PDB file of C-alpha atoms in Angstrom:
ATOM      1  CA  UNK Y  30       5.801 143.767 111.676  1.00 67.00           C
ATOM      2  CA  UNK Y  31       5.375 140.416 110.863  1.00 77.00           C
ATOM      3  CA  UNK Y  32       6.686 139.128 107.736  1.00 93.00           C
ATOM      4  CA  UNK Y  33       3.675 136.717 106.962  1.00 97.00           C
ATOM      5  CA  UNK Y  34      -0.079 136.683 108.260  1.00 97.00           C
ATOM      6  CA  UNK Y  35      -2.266 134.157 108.726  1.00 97.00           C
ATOM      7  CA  UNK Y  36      -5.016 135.462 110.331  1.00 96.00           C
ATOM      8  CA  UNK Y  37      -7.799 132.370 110.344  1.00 96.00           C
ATOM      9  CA  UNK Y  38      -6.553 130.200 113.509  1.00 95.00           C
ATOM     10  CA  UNK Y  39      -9.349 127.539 112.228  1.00 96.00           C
ATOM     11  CA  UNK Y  40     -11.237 126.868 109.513  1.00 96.00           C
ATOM     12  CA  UNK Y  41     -14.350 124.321 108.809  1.00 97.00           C
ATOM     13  CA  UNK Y  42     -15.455 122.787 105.672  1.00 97.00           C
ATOM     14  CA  UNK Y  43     -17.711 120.241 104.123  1.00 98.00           C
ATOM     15  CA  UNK Y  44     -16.055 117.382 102.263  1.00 98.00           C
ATOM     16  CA  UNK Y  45     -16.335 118.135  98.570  1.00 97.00           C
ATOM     17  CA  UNK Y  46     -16.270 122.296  99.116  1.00 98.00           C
ATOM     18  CA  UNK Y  47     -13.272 124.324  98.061  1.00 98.00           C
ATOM     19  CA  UNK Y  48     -11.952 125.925 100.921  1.00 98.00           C
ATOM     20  CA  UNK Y  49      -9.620 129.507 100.921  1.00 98.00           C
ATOM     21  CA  UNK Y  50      -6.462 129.710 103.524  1.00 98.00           C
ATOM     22  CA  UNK Y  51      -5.258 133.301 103.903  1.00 98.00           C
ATOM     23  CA  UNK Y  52      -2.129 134.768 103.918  1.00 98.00           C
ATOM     24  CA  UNK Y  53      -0.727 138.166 103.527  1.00 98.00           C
ATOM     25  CA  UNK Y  54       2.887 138.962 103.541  1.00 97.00           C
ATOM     26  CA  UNK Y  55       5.574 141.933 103.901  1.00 96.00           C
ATOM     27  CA  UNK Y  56       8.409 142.185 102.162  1.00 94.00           C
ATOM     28  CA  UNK Y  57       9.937 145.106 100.153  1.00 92.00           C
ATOM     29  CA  UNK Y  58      12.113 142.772  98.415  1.00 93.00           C
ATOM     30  CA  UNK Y  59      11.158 142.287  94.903  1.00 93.00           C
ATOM     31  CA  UNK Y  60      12.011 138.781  94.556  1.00 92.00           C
ATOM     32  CA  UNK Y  61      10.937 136.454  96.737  1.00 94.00           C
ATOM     33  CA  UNK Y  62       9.404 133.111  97.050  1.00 94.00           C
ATOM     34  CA  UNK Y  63       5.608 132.187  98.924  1.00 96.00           C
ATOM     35  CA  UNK Y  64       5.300 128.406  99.544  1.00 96.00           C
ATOM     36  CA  UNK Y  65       2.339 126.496 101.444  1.00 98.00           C
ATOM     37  CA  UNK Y  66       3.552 123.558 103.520  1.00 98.00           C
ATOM     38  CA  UNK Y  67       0.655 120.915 104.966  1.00 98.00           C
ATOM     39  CA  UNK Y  68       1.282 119.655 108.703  1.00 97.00           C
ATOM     40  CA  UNK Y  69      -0.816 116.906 109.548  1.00 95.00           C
ATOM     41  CA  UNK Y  70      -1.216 115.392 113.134  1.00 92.00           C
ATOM     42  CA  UNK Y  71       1.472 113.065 112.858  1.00 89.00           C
ATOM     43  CA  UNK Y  72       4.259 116.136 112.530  1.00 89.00           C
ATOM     44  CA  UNK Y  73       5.490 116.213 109.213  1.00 90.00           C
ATOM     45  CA  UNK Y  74       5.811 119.277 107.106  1.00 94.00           C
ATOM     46  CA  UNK Y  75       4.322 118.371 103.104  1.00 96.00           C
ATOM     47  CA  UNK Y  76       5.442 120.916 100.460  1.00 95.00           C
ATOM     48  CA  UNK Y  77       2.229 121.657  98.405  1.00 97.00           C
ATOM     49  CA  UNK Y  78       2.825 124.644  96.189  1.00 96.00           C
ATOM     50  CA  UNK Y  79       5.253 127.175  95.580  1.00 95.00           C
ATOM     51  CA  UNK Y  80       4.845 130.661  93.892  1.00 95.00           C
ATOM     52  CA  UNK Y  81       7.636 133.414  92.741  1.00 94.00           C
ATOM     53  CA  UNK Y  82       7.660 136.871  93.004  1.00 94.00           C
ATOM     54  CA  UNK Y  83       7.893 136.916  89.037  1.00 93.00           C
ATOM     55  CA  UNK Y  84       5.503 134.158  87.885  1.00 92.00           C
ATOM     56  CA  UNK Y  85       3.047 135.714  86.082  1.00 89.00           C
ATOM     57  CA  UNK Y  86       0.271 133.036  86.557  1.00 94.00           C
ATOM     58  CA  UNK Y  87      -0.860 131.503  89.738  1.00 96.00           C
ATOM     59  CA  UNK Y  88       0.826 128.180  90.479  1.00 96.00           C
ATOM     60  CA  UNK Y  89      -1.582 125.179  90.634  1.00 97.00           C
ATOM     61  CA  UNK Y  90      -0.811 121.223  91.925  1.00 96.00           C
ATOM     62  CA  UNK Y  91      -3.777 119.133  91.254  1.00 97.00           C
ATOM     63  CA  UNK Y  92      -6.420 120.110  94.185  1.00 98.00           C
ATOM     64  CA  UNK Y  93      -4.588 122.942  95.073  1.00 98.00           C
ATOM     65  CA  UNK Y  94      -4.321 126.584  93.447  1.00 97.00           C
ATOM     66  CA  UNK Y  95      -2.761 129.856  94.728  1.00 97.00           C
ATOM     67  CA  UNK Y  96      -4.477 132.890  94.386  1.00 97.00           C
ATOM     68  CA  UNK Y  97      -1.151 135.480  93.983  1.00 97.00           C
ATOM     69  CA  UNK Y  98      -2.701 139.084  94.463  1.00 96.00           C
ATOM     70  CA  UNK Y  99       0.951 140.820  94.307  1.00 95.00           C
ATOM     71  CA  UNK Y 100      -0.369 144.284  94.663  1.00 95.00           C
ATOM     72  CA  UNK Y 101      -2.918 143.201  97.769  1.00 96.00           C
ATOM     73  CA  UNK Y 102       0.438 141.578  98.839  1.00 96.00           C
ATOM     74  CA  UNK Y 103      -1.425 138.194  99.553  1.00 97.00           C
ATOM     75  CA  UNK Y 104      -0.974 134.938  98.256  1.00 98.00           C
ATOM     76  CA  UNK Y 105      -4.061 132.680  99.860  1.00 98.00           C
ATOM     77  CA  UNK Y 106      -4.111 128.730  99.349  1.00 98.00           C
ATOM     78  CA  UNK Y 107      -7.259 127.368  97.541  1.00 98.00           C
ATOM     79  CA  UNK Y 108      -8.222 123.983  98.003  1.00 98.00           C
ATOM     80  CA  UNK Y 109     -10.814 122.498  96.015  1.00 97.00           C
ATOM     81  CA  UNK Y 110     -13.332 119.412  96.510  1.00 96.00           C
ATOM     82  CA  UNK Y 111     -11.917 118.992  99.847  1.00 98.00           C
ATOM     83  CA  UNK Y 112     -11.341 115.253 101.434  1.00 97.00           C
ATOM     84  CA  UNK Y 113     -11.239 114.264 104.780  1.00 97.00           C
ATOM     85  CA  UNK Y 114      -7.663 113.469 104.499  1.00 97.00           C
ATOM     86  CA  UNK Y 115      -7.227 117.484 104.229  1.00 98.00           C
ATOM     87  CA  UNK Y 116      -7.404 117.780 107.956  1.00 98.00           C
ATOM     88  CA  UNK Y 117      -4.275 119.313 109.093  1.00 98.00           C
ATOM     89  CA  UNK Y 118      -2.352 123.026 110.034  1.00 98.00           C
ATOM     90  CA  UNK Y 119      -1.190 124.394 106.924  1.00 98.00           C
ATOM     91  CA  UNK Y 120       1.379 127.290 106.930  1.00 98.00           C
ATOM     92  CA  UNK Y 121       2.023 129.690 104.317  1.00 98.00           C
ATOM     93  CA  UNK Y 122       5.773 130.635 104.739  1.00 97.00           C
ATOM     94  CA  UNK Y 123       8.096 133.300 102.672  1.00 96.00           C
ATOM     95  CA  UNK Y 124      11.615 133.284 100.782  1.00 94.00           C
ATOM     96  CA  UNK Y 125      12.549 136.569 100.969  1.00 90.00           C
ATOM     97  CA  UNK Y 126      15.362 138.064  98.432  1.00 84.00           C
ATOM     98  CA  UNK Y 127      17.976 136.556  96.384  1.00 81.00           C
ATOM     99  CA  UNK Y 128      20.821 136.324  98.922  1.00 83.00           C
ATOM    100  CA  UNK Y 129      19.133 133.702 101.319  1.00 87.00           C
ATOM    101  CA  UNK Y 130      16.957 130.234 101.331  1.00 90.00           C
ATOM    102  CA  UNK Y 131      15.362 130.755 104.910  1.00 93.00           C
ATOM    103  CA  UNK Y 132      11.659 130.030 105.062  1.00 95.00           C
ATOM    104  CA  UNK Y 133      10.058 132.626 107.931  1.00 96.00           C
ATOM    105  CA  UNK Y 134       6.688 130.608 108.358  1.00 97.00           C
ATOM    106  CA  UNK Y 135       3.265 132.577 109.379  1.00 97.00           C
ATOM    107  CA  UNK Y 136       1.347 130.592 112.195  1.00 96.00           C
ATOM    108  CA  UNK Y 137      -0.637 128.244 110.196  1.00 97.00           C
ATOM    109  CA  UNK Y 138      -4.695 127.977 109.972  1.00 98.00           C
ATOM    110  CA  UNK Y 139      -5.858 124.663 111.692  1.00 98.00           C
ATOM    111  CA  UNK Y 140      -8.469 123.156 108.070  1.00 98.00           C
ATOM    112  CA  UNK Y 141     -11.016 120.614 109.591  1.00 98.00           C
ATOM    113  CA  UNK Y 142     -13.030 118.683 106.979  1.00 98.00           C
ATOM    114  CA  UNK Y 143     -16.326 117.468 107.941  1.00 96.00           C
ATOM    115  CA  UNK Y 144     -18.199 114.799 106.103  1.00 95.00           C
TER     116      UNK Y 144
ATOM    117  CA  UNK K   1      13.222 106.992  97.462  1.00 55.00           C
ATOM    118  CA  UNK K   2      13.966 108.047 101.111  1.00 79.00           C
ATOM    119  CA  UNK K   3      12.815 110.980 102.539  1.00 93.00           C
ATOM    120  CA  UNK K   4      14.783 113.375 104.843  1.00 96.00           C
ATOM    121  CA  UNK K   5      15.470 111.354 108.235  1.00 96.00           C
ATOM    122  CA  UNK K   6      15.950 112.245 111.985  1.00 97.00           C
ATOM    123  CA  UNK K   7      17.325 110.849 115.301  1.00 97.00           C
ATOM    124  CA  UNK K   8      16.019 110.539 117.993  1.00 97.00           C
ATOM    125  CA  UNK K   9      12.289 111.121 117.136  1.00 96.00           C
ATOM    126  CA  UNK K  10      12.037 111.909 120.993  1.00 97.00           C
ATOM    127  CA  UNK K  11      14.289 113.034 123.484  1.00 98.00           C
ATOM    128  CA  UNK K  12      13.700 113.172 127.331  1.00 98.00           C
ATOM    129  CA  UNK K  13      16.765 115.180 129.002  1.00 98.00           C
ATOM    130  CA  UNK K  14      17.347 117.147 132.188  1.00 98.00           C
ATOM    131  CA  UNK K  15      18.297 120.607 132.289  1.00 98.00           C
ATOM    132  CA  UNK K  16      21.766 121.546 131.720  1.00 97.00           C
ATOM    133  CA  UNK K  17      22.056 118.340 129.671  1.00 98.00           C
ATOM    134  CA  UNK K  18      23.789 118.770 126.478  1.00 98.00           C
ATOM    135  CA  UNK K  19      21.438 116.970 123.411  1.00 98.00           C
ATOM    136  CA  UNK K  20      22.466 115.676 120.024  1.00 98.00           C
ATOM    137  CA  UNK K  21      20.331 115.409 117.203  1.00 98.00           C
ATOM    138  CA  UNK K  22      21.178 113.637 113.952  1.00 98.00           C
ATOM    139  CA  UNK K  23      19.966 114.618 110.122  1.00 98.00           C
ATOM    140  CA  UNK K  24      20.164 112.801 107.256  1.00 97.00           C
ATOM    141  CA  UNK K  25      18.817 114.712 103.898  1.00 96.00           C
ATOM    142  CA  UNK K  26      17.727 112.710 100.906  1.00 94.00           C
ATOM    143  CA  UNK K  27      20.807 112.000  99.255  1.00 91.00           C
ATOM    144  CA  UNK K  28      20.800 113.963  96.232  1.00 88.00           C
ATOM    145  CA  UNK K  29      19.966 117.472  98.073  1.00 92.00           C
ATOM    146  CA  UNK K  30      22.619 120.011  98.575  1.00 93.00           C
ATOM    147  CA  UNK K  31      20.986 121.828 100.914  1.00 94.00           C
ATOM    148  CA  UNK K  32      20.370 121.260 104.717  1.00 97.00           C
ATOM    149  CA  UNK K  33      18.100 123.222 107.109  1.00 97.00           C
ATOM    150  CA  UNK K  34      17.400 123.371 110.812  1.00 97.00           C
ATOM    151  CA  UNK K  35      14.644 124.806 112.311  1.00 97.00           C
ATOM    152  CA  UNK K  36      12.565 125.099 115.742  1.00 97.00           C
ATOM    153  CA  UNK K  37       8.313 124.656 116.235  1.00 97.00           C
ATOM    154  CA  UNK K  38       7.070 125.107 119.112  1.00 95.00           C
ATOM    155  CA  UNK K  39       3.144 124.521 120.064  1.00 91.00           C
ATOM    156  CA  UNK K  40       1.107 126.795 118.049  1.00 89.00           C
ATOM    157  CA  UNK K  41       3.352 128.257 116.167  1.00 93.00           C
ATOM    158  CA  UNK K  42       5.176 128.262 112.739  1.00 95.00           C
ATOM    159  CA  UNK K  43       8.537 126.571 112.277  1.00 96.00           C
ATOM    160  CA  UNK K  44      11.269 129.322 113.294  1.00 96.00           C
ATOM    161  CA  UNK K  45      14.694 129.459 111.146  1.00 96.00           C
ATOM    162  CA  UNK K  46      18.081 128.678 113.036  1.00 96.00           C
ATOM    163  CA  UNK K  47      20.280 127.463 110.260  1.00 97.00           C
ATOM    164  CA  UNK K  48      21.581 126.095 106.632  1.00 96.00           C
ATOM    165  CA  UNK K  49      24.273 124.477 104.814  1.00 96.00           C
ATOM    166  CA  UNK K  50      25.320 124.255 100.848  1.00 94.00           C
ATOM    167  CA  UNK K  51      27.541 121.182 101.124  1.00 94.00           C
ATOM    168  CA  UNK K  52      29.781 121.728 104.279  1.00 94.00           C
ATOM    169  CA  UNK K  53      29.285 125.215 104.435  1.00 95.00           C
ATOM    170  CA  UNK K  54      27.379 126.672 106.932  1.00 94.00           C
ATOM    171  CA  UNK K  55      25.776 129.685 104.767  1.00 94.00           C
ATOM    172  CA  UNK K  56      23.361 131.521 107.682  1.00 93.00           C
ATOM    173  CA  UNK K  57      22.873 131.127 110.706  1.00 94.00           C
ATOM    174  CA  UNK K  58      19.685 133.039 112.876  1.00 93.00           C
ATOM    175  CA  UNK K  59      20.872 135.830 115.292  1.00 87.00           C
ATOM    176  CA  UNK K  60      17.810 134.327 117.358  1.00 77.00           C
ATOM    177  CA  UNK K  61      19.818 131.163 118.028  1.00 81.00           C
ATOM    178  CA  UNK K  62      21.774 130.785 121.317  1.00 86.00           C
ATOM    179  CA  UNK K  63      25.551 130.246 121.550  1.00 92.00           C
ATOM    180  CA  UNK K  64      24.608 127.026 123.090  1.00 95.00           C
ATOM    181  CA  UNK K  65      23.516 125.761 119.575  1.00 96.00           C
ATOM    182  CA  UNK K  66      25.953 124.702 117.403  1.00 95.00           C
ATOM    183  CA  UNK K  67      25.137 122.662 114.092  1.00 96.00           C
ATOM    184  CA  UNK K  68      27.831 121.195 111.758  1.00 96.00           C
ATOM    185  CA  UNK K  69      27.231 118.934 108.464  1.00 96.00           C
ATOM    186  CA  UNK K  70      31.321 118.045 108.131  1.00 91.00           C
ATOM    187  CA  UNK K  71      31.653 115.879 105.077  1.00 88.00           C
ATOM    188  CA  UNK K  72      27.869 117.277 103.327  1.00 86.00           C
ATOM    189  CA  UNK K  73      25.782 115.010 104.016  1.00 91.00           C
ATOM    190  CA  UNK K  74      24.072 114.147 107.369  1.00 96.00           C
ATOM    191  CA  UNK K  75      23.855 117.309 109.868  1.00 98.00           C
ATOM    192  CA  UNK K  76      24.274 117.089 113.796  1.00 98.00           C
ATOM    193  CA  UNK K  77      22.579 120.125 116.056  1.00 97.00           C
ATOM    194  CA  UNK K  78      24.096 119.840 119.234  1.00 97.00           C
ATOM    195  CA  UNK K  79      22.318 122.107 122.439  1.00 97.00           C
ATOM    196  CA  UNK K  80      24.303 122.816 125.178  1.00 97.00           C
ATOM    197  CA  UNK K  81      23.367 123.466 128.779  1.00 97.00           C
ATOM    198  CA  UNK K  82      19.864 122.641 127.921  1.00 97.00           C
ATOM    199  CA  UNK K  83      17.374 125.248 128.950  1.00 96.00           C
ATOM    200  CA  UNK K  84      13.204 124.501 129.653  1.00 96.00           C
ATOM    201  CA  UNK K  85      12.877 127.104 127.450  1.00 95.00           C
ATOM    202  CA  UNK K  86      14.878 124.591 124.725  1.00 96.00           C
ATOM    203  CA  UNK K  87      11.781 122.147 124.539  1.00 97.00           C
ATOM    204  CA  UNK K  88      10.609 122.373 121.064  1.00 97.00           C
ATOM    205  CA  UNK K  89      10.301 120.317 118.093  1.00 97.00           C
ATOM    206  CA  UNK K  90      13.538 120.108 115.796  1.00 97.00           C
ATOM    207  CA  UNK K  91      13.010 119.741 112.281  1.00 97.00           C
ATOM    208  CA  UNK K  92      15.063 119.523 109.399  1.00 97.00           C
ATOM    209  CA  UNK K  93      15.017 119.692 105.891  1.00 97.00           C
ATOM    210  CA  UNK K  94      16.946 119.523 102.479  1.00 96.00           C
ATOM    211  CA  UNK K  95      16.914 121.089  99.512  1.00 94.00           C
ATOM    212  CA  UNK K  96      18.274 120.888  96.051  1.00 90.00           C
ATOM    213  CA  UNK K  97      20.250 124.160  95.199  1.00 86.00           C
ATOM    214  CA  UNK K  98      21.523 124.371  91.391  1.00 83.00           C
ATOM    215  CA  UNK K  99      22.107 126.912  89.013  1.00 73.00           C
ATOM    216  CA  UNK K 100      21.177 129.846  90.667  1.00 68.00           C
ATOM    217  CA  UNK K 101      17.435 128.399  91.473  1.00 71.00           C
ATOM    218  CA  UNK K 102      16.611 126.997  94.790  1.00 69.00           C
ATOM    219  CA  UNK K 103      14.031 124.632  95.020  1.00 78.00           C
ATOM    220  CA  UNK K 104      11.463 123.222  97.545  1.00 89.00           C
ATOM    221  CA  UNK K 105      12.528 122.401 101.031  1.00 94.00           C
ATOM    222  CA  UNK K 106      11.097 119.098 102.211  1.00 95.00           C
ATOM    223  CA  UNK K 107      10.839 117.928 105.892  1.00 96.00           C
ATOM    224  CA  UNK K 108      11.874 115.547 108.422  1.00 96.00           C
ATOM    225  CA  UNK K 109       9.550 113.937 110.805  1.00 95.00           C
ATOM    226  CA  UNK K 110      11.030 116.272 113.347  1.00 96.00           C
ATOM    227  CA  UNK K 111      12.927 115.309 116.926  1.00 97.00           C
ATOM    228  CA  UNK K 112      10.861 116.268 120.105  1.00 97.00           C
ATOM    229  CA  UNK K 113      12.707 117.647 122.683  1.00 98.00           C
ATOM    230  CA  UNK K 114      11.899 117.922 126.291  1.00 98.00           C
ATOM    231  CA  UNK K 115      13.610 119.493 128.904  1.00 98.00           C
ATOM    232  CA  UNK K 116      12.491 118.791 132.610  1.00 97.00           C
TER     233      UNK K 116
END
């Protein structure tokens, strides 16, 4: 089974719109660690927001909010008044248990932003 | 502030060419990761350090890999015997470990290997 799901390969929005990224993941771990990374054209992986397994609130950076459903076992990236500068694959990826600091990474959702 | 740094940014090699690839993490980070992308895909775990020590390494990776970070700072992956199969982009990234908490990884620009 895989570990984390992302199960829009694209997704279109208007500039200004919030925009949801999906991810579900599967772990029976009861700490662990979801993180969204943004991968624009040029290559490089950009750390936007991290969540534990034990935060009781969802984590928020500026523009960007995660929507932590723990039961539902999803943890979906929120982006609000989107910029054109959003473009990019984003990938939701998971820290799973105490004992390691691997990231297993879903297959990213490809965000255009449209004027 | 520098950011984690990688060399080459491309490589061009033949198969059953051995490759190096050089890391350097932003200097305060204990921490050092490798991993793989290849097109479409997510990036794909092969290994990390605390300081010297290499703390996991993926079953998934090859005898022909071998990484080392000998005095804890920069990191070398070395591929042996390279394979078509090898071409992939190799990224790296550091981390600041402390305390029991582990924090955000962040990235290189990645080294782009291709195997003809």
């Amino acid at each position: 089974a895989q570990k984390i799901t992302q199960t829009q390969p694209g997704m279109f929005v208007q500039e200004k719109e919030a925009v949801t990224l999906d991810c579900t993941y599967d772990t029976s771990d009861p700490s662990y660690g979801l993180f969204w990374y943004k991968q624009p054209s040029s290559g490089e992986m950009i750390f936007l927001i991290y969540q534990g397994s034990y935060d009781q609130q969802n984590a928020t950076e500026g523009r960007y909010s995660l929507n932590f459903q723990k039961a539902r076992k999803s943890a979906n990236l929120v982006i609000s008044a989107s910029q054109l500068g959003d473009s990019a694959m984003y990938f939701c990826a998971m820290r799973e248990g105490p004992n390691t600091d691997k990231l297993i990474f879903g297959t990213g959702t490809r965000l255009q932003v449209f004027p | 502030d520098t950011g984690v740094s990688q060399n080459p940014r491309h490589k061009i090699t033949k198969r059953g060419q051995n490759v190096t690839f050089r890391c350097d993490p932003i200097s305060e980070h204990n921490r050092l990761y490798w991993y793989r992308q290849t097109l479409g895909q997510g990036p794909e775990f092969l290994t990390y350090f605390q300081n010297e020590a290499q703390l996991e390494k993926s079953r998934l990776l090859s005898d022909r890999f071998s990484a080392e970070r000998p005095k804890g700072s920069f990191s070398t992956l070395e591929i042996q015997r390279t394979e078509q199969g090898d071409s992939a982009m190799y990224l790296c990234a550091s981390s600041y470990w402390g305390q029991g908490l582990s924090y955000e990884q962040y990235f290189g620009p990645g080294t782009r290997l291709t195997v003809t």
